[in-house]
Amino acid sequence: MATKVAHPSPKTKIERTRLFIDNEWVSPIDGGSLETLNPATGETIATVAAAGPKDVDRAVKAARQALETGPWSTMDAADRGRLMFRLAELVEKKAGELAALESLNCGKTITDSKGDLEGVVNSLRYYAGWADKIEGRTVPVRGSFLSYTLRQPVGVVGQIIPWNFPLLMLAWKWGPALACGNTIVLKPAEQTPLTALAIAELAAEAGFPKGVVNVLNGLGETTGAAMVEHPDIDKIAFTGHVDTAKIIQRAAAATLKRTTFELGGKSPNVIFADSDMEAAVAGAFHAIYFHGGQCCTAGSRLFVESKIHDEFVERLAEKAKGRKVGDPLDQKTEQGPQVSQEQLDKILHYVKLGEKEGARLMTGGERIGDKGFFVAPTIFDNVTDSMTIARDEIFGPVVSVLPFKGLDEVVDRANRTQYGLAAAVWTRDIDKAHLFAKQVKAGTVWVNCYHVVDATTPFGGFKMSGQGRENGEAAIEHYTELKTVTVKLG
Ligand code: ADP
């Protein structure tokens, strides 16, 4: 059985709770406030200012001014990069404190938060390097003309992020946006408002001119919607639920904003009989249980070749039973709480559905303790493709095991989903690995590994898992407008 839950008494001081606009802490004009919880206890840890439409407007004006007339508008690209390097350095120095705050507010283990902080620093540094390498081209146009292209900032960008990786999602969005010279209004998720405020302060300390980054907390339907509707925001970059993306896309149509979306998944993780069984069991375990399954890339559909199915599932269940679930701030903890009561209820609802639809609950399936939002690592065996637990994104530590017999069959079944974010294959057969990688409809494919994501490589979804790509050079395209300049010669 998973270990019992110890409840932390957090010592982390929460100092920043207001809106961050124009490098200043301000109180809302027409907003309100949000109660912020520690998901390990369910108790309130802070009350944070929430932005209303007038606050959004104020932040957008600050960002517009910084873009058009402030020092940012004429700053050399190399100097933009230097500011980003400086921010990365400050984040690195404060990584311990930021990681503790992240764990306290979103429930991820302190080990995972430290890993996220490394990702944040890597991302800022990677894009800092891009700042003075964003180039146009000369084009061999017909006639006596010189034509060349320029890549210029999209403008004021609204960034709306989720609660599962609060700082990492911020960095993925700030990195390319700043490298390309945009200015930012960012809205964190209502469940996890704290670390974005901490990093905003570091941005000011690093020397970013006022108005370049602004952070507004608030509810999606109010603050988020006001950003999407605002006529002076040029682009919305969103990470979250597919249903929210549909609302945003509809609302963004009114002002024809650019939009990029990074959405959910129901990622197939395919284990062939010729794989290294030990590595594959560990990989399948990590694929689903990392951050309690609260990852858009979670390997929640586990296809196991029939020949090895029984042994594989036994070994996986053994590991699941031994997972240390508890206080996220304890170094030894392997899985913290789910982020909220809502998520806890949703996961337990899917467990009931799985049982009702005839899947075999091998282990887990219940809440741990009666305080905080902890869920035991859960395995459903004998799942069929049509069951709800094999189709819906659960966003919790619940894996569906689906037996299969061959490559063509598994590719076909893996692709029968509205999603296409990630996929993985475990095999020693190089042909099978590459054939799977080629045929599976997913933005990221892992071979004999899982959850390996880097600032340098494009990340995003096929089908309803998203639009556009983050990370790598690909994100630069989404944060710039392409301009053609043609000069008459002679
Ligand atoms: P999740 O299921 O992960 O909570 P959401 O899509 O609800 O996913 O939330 C992701 C982000 O989108 C959060 O910052 C949330 O506040 C924001 N959001 C939710 N609804 C809207 C909306 N109608 N307009 C803009 N942003 C929204």
Short mmCIF file of C-alpha atoms and ligand atoms in Angstrom, two decimals:
data_model
loop_
_atom_site.label_atom_id
_atom_site.label_comp_id
_atom_site.label_asym_id
_atom_site.label_seq_id
_atom_site.Cartn_x
_atom_site.Cartn_y
_atom_site.Cartn_z
CA MET A 1 0.00 0.00 0.00
CA ALA A 2 1.19 3.53 -0.67
CA THR A 3 2.67 5.19 2.42
CA LYS A 4 0.51 7.34 4.64
CA VAL A 5 0.50 11.07 4.31
CA ALA A 6 2.43 13.38 6.59
CA HIS A 7 1.31 16.99 6.51
CA PRO A 8 3.91 19.70 6.21
CA SER A 9 3.86 22.95 8.10
CA PRO A 10 5.39 25.13 5.41
CA LYS A 11 7.92 27.71 6.42
CA THR A 12 8.09 29.32 3.00
CA LYS A 13 7.17 32.99 3.33
CA ILE A 14 4.65 34.30 0.83
CA GLU A 15 5.55 37.91 0.19
CA ARG A 16 4.13 38.77 -3.17
CA THR A 17 0.38 38.67 -3.69
CA ARG A 18 -0.58 41.76 -5.70
CA LEU A 19 -0.73 42.46 -9.43
CA PHE A 20 2.60 43.10 -11.14
CA ILE A 21 2.19 45.89 -13.71
CA ASP A 22 4.85 48.23 -15.09
CA ASN A 23 7.42 46.78 -12.63
CA GLU A 24 5.25 47.76 -9.68
CA TRP A 25 3.04 45.93 -7.22
CA VAL A 26 -0.46 47.33 -7.52
CA SER A 27 -3.88 46.58 -6.07
CA PRO A 28 -6.75 45.79 -8.45
CA ILE A 29 -8.98 48.58 -9.76
CA ASP A 30 -11.98 46.38 -10.50
CA GLY A 31 -10.75 42.90 -9.66
CA GLY A 32 -11.06 40.96 -6.45
CA SER A 33 -9.09 38.26 -4.72
CA LEU A 34 -8.38 34.54 -4.88
CA GLU A 35 -7.83 32.09 -2.05
CA THR A 36 -4.75 29.97 -2.69
CA LEU A 37 -4.47 26.51 -1.20
CA ASN A 38 -1.78 24.10 -0.20
CA PRO A 39 -3.03 20.92 -1.91
CA ALA A 40 -1.22 18.75 0.65
CA THR A 41 -3.52 20.04 3.40
CA GLY A 42 -6.40 21.74 1.60
CA GLU A 43 -5.73 24.82 3.72
CA THR A 44 -5.49 28.42 2.52
CA ILE A 45 -1.91 29.70 2.35
CA ALA A 46 -2.45 33.10 0.76
CA THR A 47 -5.01 35.51 -0.61
CA VAL A 48 -3.91 36.87 -3.94
CA ALA A 49 -5.16 39.87 -5.91
CA ALA A 50 -7.26 39.04 -8.96
CA ALA A 51 -7.39 41.34 -11.99
CA GLY A 52 -10.62 42.71 -13.44
CA PRO A 53 -11.05 44.03 -17.00
CA LYS A 54 -9.76 47.49 -16.00
CA ASP A 55 -6.64 45.91 -14.52
CA VAL A 56 -6.12 43.93 -17.71
CA ASP A 57 -6.45 47.16 -19.66
CA ARG A 58 -3.89 48.86 -17.43
CA ALA A 59 -1.41 46.01 -17.92
CA VAL A 60 -1.97 46.01 -21.68
CA LYS A 61 -1.35 49.78 -21.83
CA ALA A 62 1.91 49.32 -19.90
CA ALA A 63 2.96 46.50 -22.23
CA ARG A 64 2.01 48.56 -25.32
CA GLN A 65 3.98 51.55 -24.15
CA ALA A 66 7.02 49.38 -23.42
CA LEU A 67 6.72 47.87 -26.89
CA GLU A 68 6.30 51.12 -28.83
CA THR A 69 8.18 53.82 -26.97
CA GLY A 70 10.07 52.50 -23.97
CA PRO A 71 13.77 51.52 -23.89
CA TRP A 72 12.78 47.96 -24.88
CA SER A 73 11.60 49.21 -28.29
CA THR A 74 15.06 50.40 -29.32
CA MET A 75 17.20 48.02 -27.32
CA ASP A 76 19.85 46.07 -29.26
CA ALA A 77 18.91 42.43 -29.63
CA ALA A 78 22.14 41.40 -27.90
CA ASP A 79 21.18 43.50 -24.88
CA ARG A 80 17.78 41.84 -24.74
CA GLY A 81 19.64 38.56 -24.63
CA ARG A 82 21.88 39.85 -21.86
CA LEU A 83 18.86 40.72 -19.71
CA MET A 84 17.53 37.22 -20.23
CA PHE A 85 20.85 35.68 -19.21
CA ARG A 86 20.77 37.85 -16.12
CA LEU A 87 17.23 36.67 -15.28
CA ALA A 88 18.36 33.05 -15.73
CA GLU A 89 21.19 33.69 -13.31
CA LEU A 90 18.88 35.20 -10.68
CA VAL A 91 16.45 32.30 -11.04
CA GLU A 92 19.33 29.86 -10.63
CA LYS A 93 20.43 31.60 -7.44
CA LYS A 94 16.91 31.48 -6.00
CA ALA A 95 16.09 28.02 -7.35
CA GLY A 96 15.78 26.44 -3.89
CA GLU A 97 13.30 29.03 -2.66
CA LEU A 98 11.31 29.02 -5.88
CA ALA A 99 11.15 25.20 -5.90
CA ALA A 100 9.83 25.14 -2.32
CA LEU A 101 7.15 27.69 -3.20
CA GLU A 102 6.21 25.70 -6.31
CA SER A 103 5.86 22.48 -4.27
CA LEU A 104 3.87 24.22 -1.58
CA ASN A 105 1.41 25.71 -4.06
CA CYS A 106 1.03 22.99 -6.69
CA GLY A 107 1.88 19.88 -4.71
CA LYS A 108 4.65 18.54 -6.90
CA THR A 109 7.51 16.87 -5.06
CA ILE A 110 10.44 19.04 -4.19
CA THR A 111 12.61 16.81 -6.39
CA ASP A 112 10.34 17.47 -9.36
CA SER A 113 10.19 21.19 -8.60
CA LYS A 114 13.97 21.37 -8.60
CA GLY A 115 13.94 19.57 -11.95
CA ASP A 116 11.45 22.13 -13.26
CA LEU A 117 13.67 24.97 -12.08
CA GLU A 118 16.55 23.52 -14.10
CA GLY A 119 14.22 23.50 -17.08
CA VAL A 120 13.29 27.13 -16.46
CA VAL A 121 16.92 28.23 -16.39
CA ASN A 122 17.76 26.17 -19.48
CA SER A 123 14.84 27.64 -21.36
CA LEU A 124 15.71 31.25 -20.49
CA ARG A 125 19.35 30.69 -21.44
CA TYR A 126 18.49 28.89 -24.66
CA TYR A 127 16.27 31.76 -25.83
CA ALA A 128 18.65 34.41 -24.52
CA GLY A 129 21.08 32.99 -27.07
CA TRP A 130 18.47 33.38 -29.81
CA ALA A 131 17.88 37.10 -29.20
CA ASP A 132 20.55 38.30 -31.65
CA LYS A 133 20.20 35.40 -34.07
CA ILE A 134 16.69 36.03 -35.34
CA GLU A 135 17.38 36.78 -38.98
CA GLY A 136 15.52 37.48 -42.18
CA ARG A 137 16.59 36.42 -45.65
CA THR A 138 17.39 38.03 -48.95
CA VAL A 139 15.06 36.76 -51.64
CA PRO A 140 16.01 36.36 -55.37
CA VAL A 141 12.98 38.30 -56.61
CA ARG A 142 12.27 38.89 -60.34
CA GLY A 143 13.22 42.31 -61.79
CA SER A 144 15.58 45.03 -60.62
CA PHE A 145 14.71 44.92 -56.97
CA LEU A 146 16.28 43.96 -53.69
CA SER A 147 13.87 41.99 -51.52
CA TYR A 148 14.57 40.92 -48.00
CA THR A 149 12.58 39.75 -45.01
CA LEU A 150 12.59 40.94 -41.42
CA ARG A 151 11.30 39.04 -38.41
CA GLN A 152 9.68 41.51 -36.02
CA PRO A 153 7.85 41.05 -32.71
CA VAL A 154 4.16 40.13 -32.89
CA GLY A 155 3.55 42.82 -30.27
CA VAL A 156 1.81 42.58 -26.91
CA VAL A 157 1.32 38.90 -26.14
CA GLY A 158 -1.15 37.47 -23.65
CA GLN A 159 0.03 34.23 -22.11
CA ILE A 160 -2.36 31.98 -20.20
CA ILE A 161 -0.86 29.00 -18.41
CA PRO A 162 -1.99 26.01 -16.34
CA TRP A 163 -1.26 24.78 -12.81
CA ASN A 164 0.73 21.61 -13.46
CA PHE A 165 4.08 23.25 -14.35
CA PRO A 166 3.57 26.87 -13.29
CA LEU A 167 7.14 28.09 -13.65
CA LEU A 168 8.19 25.87 -16.52
CA MET A 169 5.18 26.90 -18.63
CA LEU A 170 6.00 30.51 -17.84
CA ALA A 171 9.59 30.04 -19.01
CA TRP A 172 8.52 28.27 -22.21
CA LYS A 173 6.40 31.32 -22.98
CA TRP A 174 8.61 34.12 -21.74
CA GLY A 175 11.77 32.76 -23.40
CA PRO A 176 10.77 33.04 -27.06
CA ALA A 177 8.50 36.05 -26.48
CA LEU A 178 11.31 38.11 -24.94
CA ALA A 179 13.99 36.89 -27.34
CA CYS A 180 11.82 38.16 -30.21
CA GLY A 181 11.22 41.55 -28.55
CA ASN A 182 7.56 41.20 -27.56
CA THR A 183 6.03 42.48 -24.33
CA ILE A 184 3.98 40.24 -22.08
CA VAL A 185 0.83 40.08 -20.00
CA LEU A 186 0.85 36.68 -18.27
CA LYS A 187 -1.98 35.03 -16.38
CA PRO A 188 -1.05 32.04 -14.21
CA ALA A 189 -3.68 29.44 -13.30
CA GLU A 190 -5.94 30.41 -10.40
CA GLN A 191 -4.73 27.38 -8.41
CA THR A 192 -1.04 28.35 -8.66
CA PRO A 193 -0.54 32.12 -8.63
CA LEU A 194 2.53 32.41 -6.42
CA THR A 195 5.72 31.51 -8.27
CA ALA A 196 4.95 33.71 -11.28
CA LEU A 197 4.82 36.70 -8.94
CA ALA A 198 8.19 35.72 -7.48
CA ILE A 199 9.79 35.48 -10.91
CA ALA A 200 8.21 38.77 -12.04
CA GLU A 201 10.10 40.50 -9.27
CA LEU A 202 13.32 38.85 -10.45
CA ALA A 203 12.68 40.16 -13.97
CA ALA A 204 12.55 43.70 -12.61
CA GLU A 205 15.72 43.04 -10.62
CA ALA A 206 17.42 41.69 -13.75
CA GLY A 207 16.77 45.07 -15.38
CA PHE A 208 13.85 44.45 -17.74
CA PRO A 209 12.35 47.89 -18.42
CA LYS A 210 8.94 48.58 -16.97
CA GLY A 211 5.99 47.18 -18.84
CA VAL A 212 7.92 44.39 -20.57
CA VAL A 213 6.55 41.66 -18.30
CA ASN A 214 3.30 42.01 -16.39
CA VAL A 215 1.70 39.30 -14.27
CA LEU A 216 -2.02 39.26 -13.49
CA ASN A 217 -3.68 36.57 -11.47
CA GLY A 218 -7.37 35.84 -11.73
CA LEU A 219 -9.99 33.39 -12.89
CA GLY A 220 -10.01 32.15 -16.45
CA GLU A 221 -13.57 33.21 -17.19
CA THR A 222 -12.92 36.78 -16.02
CA THR A 223 -9.24 37.77 -16.20
CA GLY A 224 -8.37 35.26 -18.94
CA ALA A 225 -11.44 36.15 -20.99
CA ALA A 226 -10.69 39.90 -20.64
CA MET A 227 -7.23 39.25 -22.06
CA VAL A 228 -8.57 37.24 -24.98
CA GLU A 229 -11.11 39.96 -25.78
CA HIS A 230 -8.74 42.89 -25.39
CA PRO A 231 -8.30 44.60 -28.78
CA ASP A 232 -4.73 45.66 -28.04
CA ILE A 233 -3.34 42.19 -27.32
CA ASP A 234 -1.92 40.81 -30.55
CA LYS A 235 -1.51 37.16 -29.67
CA ILE A 236 -2.67 34.64 -27.10
CA ALA A 237 -0.40 31.74 -26.22
CA PHE A 238 -2.37 29.22 -24.20
CA THR A 239 -1.65 25.97 -22.41
CA GLY A 240 -4.59 24.16 -20.85
CA HIS A 241 -7.71 22.19 -21.58
CA VAL A 242 -8.97 21.58 -25.10
CA ASP A 243 -12.45 22.91 -24.21
CA THR A 244 -10.92 26.17 -22.97
CA ALA A 245 -8.91 26.46 -26.19
CA LYS A 246 -12.14 26.25 -28.19
CA ILE A 247 -13.65 29.09 -26.14
CA ILE A 248 -10.48 31.14 -26.61
CA GLN A 249 -10.32 30.50 -30.34
CA ARG A 250 -13.92 31.62 -30.76
CA ALA A 251 -13.39 34.76 -28.66
CA ALA A 252 -10.07 35.56 -30.38
CA ALA A 253 -11.84 35.55 -33.74
CA ALA A 254 -13.44 38.92 -32.90
CA THR A 255 -10.03 40.63 -33.06
CA LEU A 256 -8.32 38.02 -35.25
CA LYS A 257 -5.59 37.51 -32.69
CA ARG A 258 -2.83 35.08 -33.37
CA THR A 259 -3.27 32.02 -31.18
CA THR A 260 -1.08 29.10 -30.26
CA PHE A 261 -2.34 26.21 -28.17
CA GLU A 262 -0.69 23.45 -26.20
CA LEU A 263 -3.47 21.16 -25.02
CA GLY A 264 -4.18 17.74 -23.61
CA GLY A 265 -3.34 14.21 -24.59
CA LYS A 266 -4.11 10.54 -24.15
CA SER A 267 -0.67 9.41 -25.11
CA PRO A 268 0.00 5.83 -26.21
CA ASN A 269 3.01 4.16 -24.60
CA VAL A 270 3.75 0.97 -26.54
CA ILE A 271 5.75 -1.89 -25.05
CA PHE A 272 6.95 -4.64 -27.39
CA ALA A 273 7.96 -8.08 -26.11
CA ASP A 274 11.50 -7.53 -27.43
CA SER A 275 12.09 -4.48 -25.22
CA ASP A 276 14.36 -4.40 -22.19
CA MET A 277 11.64 -5.38 -19.70
CA GLU A 278 13.18 -3.71 -16.67
CA ALA A 279 13.72 -0.40 -18.46
CA ALA A 280 10.25 -0.58 -20.01
CA VAL A 281 8.52 -1.20 -16.65
CA ALA A 282 10.42 1.72 -15.12
CA GLY A 283 9.62 3.82 -18.20
CA ALA A 284 5.91 3.00 -18.17
CA PHE A 285 5.81 3.81 -14.46
CA HIS A 286 7.50 7.18 -14.95
CA ALA A 287 5.33 7.87 -18.02
CA ILE A 288 2.10 7.77 -16.03
CA TYR A 289 3.01 8.61 -12.45
CA PHE A 290 5.40 11.53 -12.95
CA HIS A 291 3.79 14.46 -11.11
CA GLY A 292 0.84 12.24 -10.21
CA GLY A 293 -0.18 11.92 -13.85
CA GLN A 294 -0.78 15.67 -14.09
CA CYS A 295 1.14 16.02 -17.34
CA CYS A 296 -0.34 16.64 -20.75
CA THR A 297 2.09 14.01 -22.09
CA ALA A 298 1.25 11.35 -19.44
CA GLY A 299 1.54 7.83 -20.88
CA SER A 300 -2.03 6.98 -19.91
CA ARG A 301 -2.73 4.37 -22.60
CA LEU A 302 -0.24 1.60 -21.96
CA PHE A 303 -0.23 -0.86 -24.86
CA VAL A 304 1.57 -4.07 -23.82
CA GLU A 305 2.31 -6.89 -26.29
CA SER A 306 0.20 -9.88 -25.25
CA LYS A 307 3.19 -12.25 -24.95
CA ILE A 308 4.60 -10.31 -21.99
CA HIS A 309 1.41 -8.75 -20.70
CA ASP A 310 0.93 -10.74 -17.47
CA GLU A 311 4.49 -10.42 -16.21
CA PHE A 312 4.70 -6.75 -17.22
CA VAL A 313 1.53 -5.76 -15.44
CA GLU A 314 2.50 -7.68 -12.28
CA ARG A 315 5.81 -5.86 -12.14
CA LEU A 316 4.19 -2.51 -12.75
CA ALA A 317 1.63 -3.12 -9.99
CA GLU A 318 4.39 -4.11 -7.57
CA LYS A 319 6.15 -0.80 -8.19
CA ALA A 320 2.90 1.17 -7.91
CA LYS A 321 2.15 -0.36 -4.50
CA GLY A 322 5.56 0.74 -3.22
CA ARG A 323 5.36 4.36 -4.37
CA LYS A 324 5.87 6.87 -1.59
CA VAL A 325 2.93 9.27 -1.71
CA GLY A 326 2.97 12.12 0.77
CA ASP A 327 4.36 15.49 1.79
CA PRO A 328 5.76 17.10 -1.37
CA LEU A 329 8.37 18.98 0.63
CA ASP A 330 9.92 15.77 1.95
CA GLN A 331 12.93 14.78 -0.17
CA LYS A 332 11.92 11.11 -0.01
CA THR A 333 8.41 11.61 -1.35
CA GLU A 334 7.83 10.30 -4.87
CA GLN A 335 4.30 11.59 -5.44
CA GLY A 336 2.55 14.57 -3.90
CA PRO A 337 -1.15 15.44 -3.86
CA GLN A 338 -3.29 16.23 -6.89
CA VAL A 339 -3.71 19.96 -7.27
CA SER A 340 -7.29 20.43 -6.06
CA GLN A 341 -10.48 18.90 -4.72
CA GLU A 342 -11.91 19.24 -8.22
CA GLN A 343 -9.12 17.12 -9.71
CA LEU A 344 -9.39 14.58 -6.89
CA ASP A 345 -13.14 14.20 -7.50
CA LYS A 346 -12.64 13.96 -11.25
CA ILE A 347 -10.07 11.18 -10.90
CA LEU A 348 -12.21 9.17 -8.47
CA HIS A 349 -15.17 9.60 -10.83
CA TYR A 350 -13.10 8.03 -13.64
CA VAL A 351 -12.09 5.16 -11.35
CA LYS A 352 -15.76 4.40 -10.75
CA LEU A 353 -16.46 4.58 -14.47
CA GLY A 354 -13.56 2.22 -15.22
CA GLU A 355 -14.97 -0.37 -12.82
CA LYS A 356 -18.48 0.10 -14.14
CA GLU A 357 -17.38 -0.37 -17.75
CA GLY A 358 -15.67 -3.65 -16.86
CA ALA A 359 -11.95 -2.88 -16.57
CA ARG A 360 -10.00 -4.74 -13.89
CA LEU A 361 -8.73 -2.51 -11.08
CA MET A 362 -5.34 -4.03 -10.22
CA THR A 363 -4.19 -1.55 -7.62
CA GLY A 364 -4.99 1.90 -6.24
CA GLY A 365 -8.25 3.56 -7.18
CA GLU A 366 -8.72 5.40 -3.92
CA ARG A 367 -7.96 8.56 -2.05
CA ILE A 368 -5.18 8.38 0.55
CA GLY A 369 -5.99 10.01 3.89
CA ASP A 370 -8.79 12.54 4.44
CA LYS A 371 -6.75 15.72 4.30
CA GLY A 372 -5.19 17.06 1.14
CA PHE A 373 -5.83 15.66 -2.32
CA PHE A 374 -3.80 12.44 -2.47
CA VAL A 375 -4.62 9.58 -4.83
CA ALA A 376 -3.00 6.13 -4.84
CA PRO A 377 -1.21 5.11 -8.05
CA THR A 378 -3.85 3.23 -10.01
CA ILE A 379 -3.72 0.53 -12.68
CA PHE A 380 -6.64 -0.69 -14.75
CA ASP A 381 -6.01 -3.88 -16.71
CA ASN A 382 -8.10 -5.48 -19.46
CA VAL A 383 -9.11 -2.08 -20.77
CA THR A 384 -10.64 -1.86 -24.24
CA ASP A 385 -10.24 1.05 -26.66
CA SER A 386 -13.86 2.11 -26.35
CA MET A 387 -13.94 2.47 -22.55
CA THR A 388 -14.16 6.02 -21.24
CA ILE A 389 -10.94 5.63 -19.23
CA ALA A 390 -9.11 4.79 -22.48
CA ARG A 391 -10.52 7.82 -24.28
CA ASP A 392 -10.73 10.74 -21.84
CA GLU A 393 -7.79 12.61 -20.40
CA ILE A 394 -7.95 11.85 -16.65
CA PHE A 395 -4.97 13.97 -15.57
CA GLY A 396 -4.25 11.77 -12.59
CA PRO A 397 -2.23 8.68 -11.61
CA VAL A 398 -4.47 6.27 -13.53
CA VAL A 399 -3.12 4.07 -16.31
CA SER A 400 -5.15 1.92 -18.69
CA VAL A 401 -3.42 -1.27 -19.85
CA LEU A 402 -4.39 -2.41 -23.33
CA PRO A 403 -2.96 -5.68 -24.70
CA PHE A 404 -1.96 -5.87 -28.41
CA LYS A 405 -0.41 -8.34 -30.87
CA GLY A 406 1.50 -6.53 -33.64
CA LEU A 407 2.88 -3.24 -35.01
CA ASP A 408 0.15 -2.41 -37.56
CA GLU A 409 -2.59 -3.12 -35.06
CA VAL A 410 -1.02 -1.01 -32.33
CA VAL A 411 -0.31 1.96 -34.62
CA ASP A 412 -3.91 1.94 -35.76
CA ARG A 413 -5.25 1.75 -32.20
CA ALA A 414 -2.75 4.31 -30.87
CA ASN A 415 -3.98 6.78 -33.48
CA ARG A 416 -7.67 6.29 -32.70
CA THR A 417 -7.96 9.33 -30.45
CA GLN A 418 -8.77 13.01 -30.86
CA TYR A 419 -5.38 13.79 -29.32
CA GLY A 420 -1.86 13.70 -30.74
CA LEU A 421 0.57 15.19 -28.26
CA ALA A 422 3.08 12.45 -27.48
CA ALA A 423 3.73 8.74 -27.96
CA ALA A 424 6.43 6.28 -26.99
CA VAL A 425 7.67 2.90 -28.11
CA TRP A 426 9.86 0.42 -26.24
CA THR A 427 11.68 -2.13 -28.43
CA ARG A 428 15.16 -3.34 -29.36
CA ASP A 429 14.13 -3.58 -33.03
CA ILE A 430 15.28 -0.43 -34.82
CA ASP A 431 12.92 -0.97 -37.77
CA LYS A 432 9.89 -1.26 -35.53
CA ALA A 433 10.91 1.82 -33.57
CA HIS A 434 11.24 4.02 -36.66
CA LEU A 435 8.14 2.64 -38.36
CA PHE A 436 6.13 3.42 -35.25
CA ALA A 437 7.68 6.89 -34.96
CA LYS A 438 6.79 7.62 -38.58
CA GLN A 439 3.21 6.37 -38.43
CA VAL A 440 2.00 7.53 -35.04
CA LYS A 441 0.20 10.89 -35.10
CA ALA A 442 1.91 12.79 -32.30
CA GLY A 443 4.04 15.90 -31.96
CA THR A 444 6.65 14.11 -29.86
CA VAL A 445 7.71 10.46 -30.11
CA TRP A 446 10.03 8.84 -27.59
CA VAL A 447 11.92 5.63 -28.29
CA ASN A 448 13.00 3.70 -25.17
CA CYS A 449 12.51 6.78 -23.00
CA TYR A 450 9.67 9.04 -21.81
CA HIS A 451 9.06 12.66 -20.76
CA VAL A 452 12.36 13.81 -22.23
CA VAL A 453 11.64 17.40 -23.16
CA ASP A 454 14.24 20.05 -23.86
CA ALA A 455 14.22 23.77 -24.62
CA THR A 456 15.93 23.00 -27.94
CA THR A 457 13.33 20.64 -29.43
CA PRO A 458 9.88 21.61 -30.78
CA PHE A 459 6.97 20.59 -28.59
CA GLY A 460 3.28 20.59 -29.44
CA GLY A 461 0.39 18.59 -30.67
CA PHE A 462 -1.16 17.02 -33.74
CA LYS A 463 -4.96 17.06 -33.99
CA MET A 464 -6.77 18.42 -30.93
CA SER A 465 -3.63 18.48 -28.82
CA GLY A 466 -2.72 21.91 -30.07
CA GLN A 467 -1.71 24.41 -32.68
CA GLY A 468 1.82 25.64 -33.20
CA ARG A 469 4.93 24.55 -31.36
CA GLU A 470 6.80 25.70 -28.29
CA ASN A 471 10.54 25.33 -27.71
CA GLY A 472 13.29 25.24 -30.28
CA GLU A 473 13.43 27.45 -33.34
CA ALA A 474 9.77 26.67 -34.02
CA ALA A 475 8.60 28.97 -31.22
CA ILE A 476 10.51 31.90 -32.76
CA GLU A 477 8.19 31.73 -35.77
CA HIS A 478 5.14 32.01 -33.53
CA TYR A 479 6.45 35.09 -31.73
CA THR A 480 7.43 37.05 -34.83
CA GLU A 481 5.68 38.62 -37.80
CA LEU A 482 7.40 38.15 -41.13
CA LYS A 483 7.85 41.35 -43.15
CA THR A 484 8.98 41.61 -46.78
CA VAL A 485 10.89 44.75 -47.80
CA THR A 486 11.36 45.41 -51.52
CA VAL A 487 13.68 48.16 -52.80
CA LYS A 488 13.76 49.38 -56.44
CA LEU A 489 17.30 49.29 -57.74
CA GLY A 490 18.54 51.71 -60.42
P1 ADP B 1 -7.21 22.95 -16.46
O1 ADP B 1 -8.21 21.88 -16.74
O2 ADP B 1 -5.80 22.54 -16.59
O3 ADP B 1 -7.49 23.77 -15.23
P2 ADP B 1 -8.01 25.20 -18.02
O4 ADP B 1 -8.02 25.25 -19.50
O5 ADP B 1 -9.30 25.34 -17.30
O6 ADP B 1 -7.31 23.86 -17.71
O7 ADP B 1 -7.03 26.28 -17.40
C1 ADP B 1 -5.81 26.67 -18.00
C2 ADP B 1 -5.70 28.18 -17.95
O8 ADP B 1 -6.74 28.73 -18.73
C3 ADP B 1 -5.87 28.76 -16.55
O9 ADP B 1 -4.96 29.85 -16.41
C4 ADP B 1 -7.29 29.26 -16.57
O10 ADP B 1 -7.53 30.31 -15.67
C5 ADP B 1 -7.42 29.72 -17.99
N1 ADP B 1 -8.82 29.83 -18.49
C6 ADP B 1 -9.88 29.07 -18.14
N2 ADP B 1 -10.98 29.48 -18.80
C7 ADP B 1 -10.62 30.52 -19.58
C8 ADP B 1 -11.32 31.38 -20.50
N3 ADP B 1 -12.61 31.24 -20.74
N4 ADP B 1 -10.62 32.34 -21.13
C9 ADP B 1 -9.29 32.49 -20.92
N5 ADP B 1 -8.59 31.72 -20.06
C10 ADP B 1 -9.23 30.74 -19.39
#
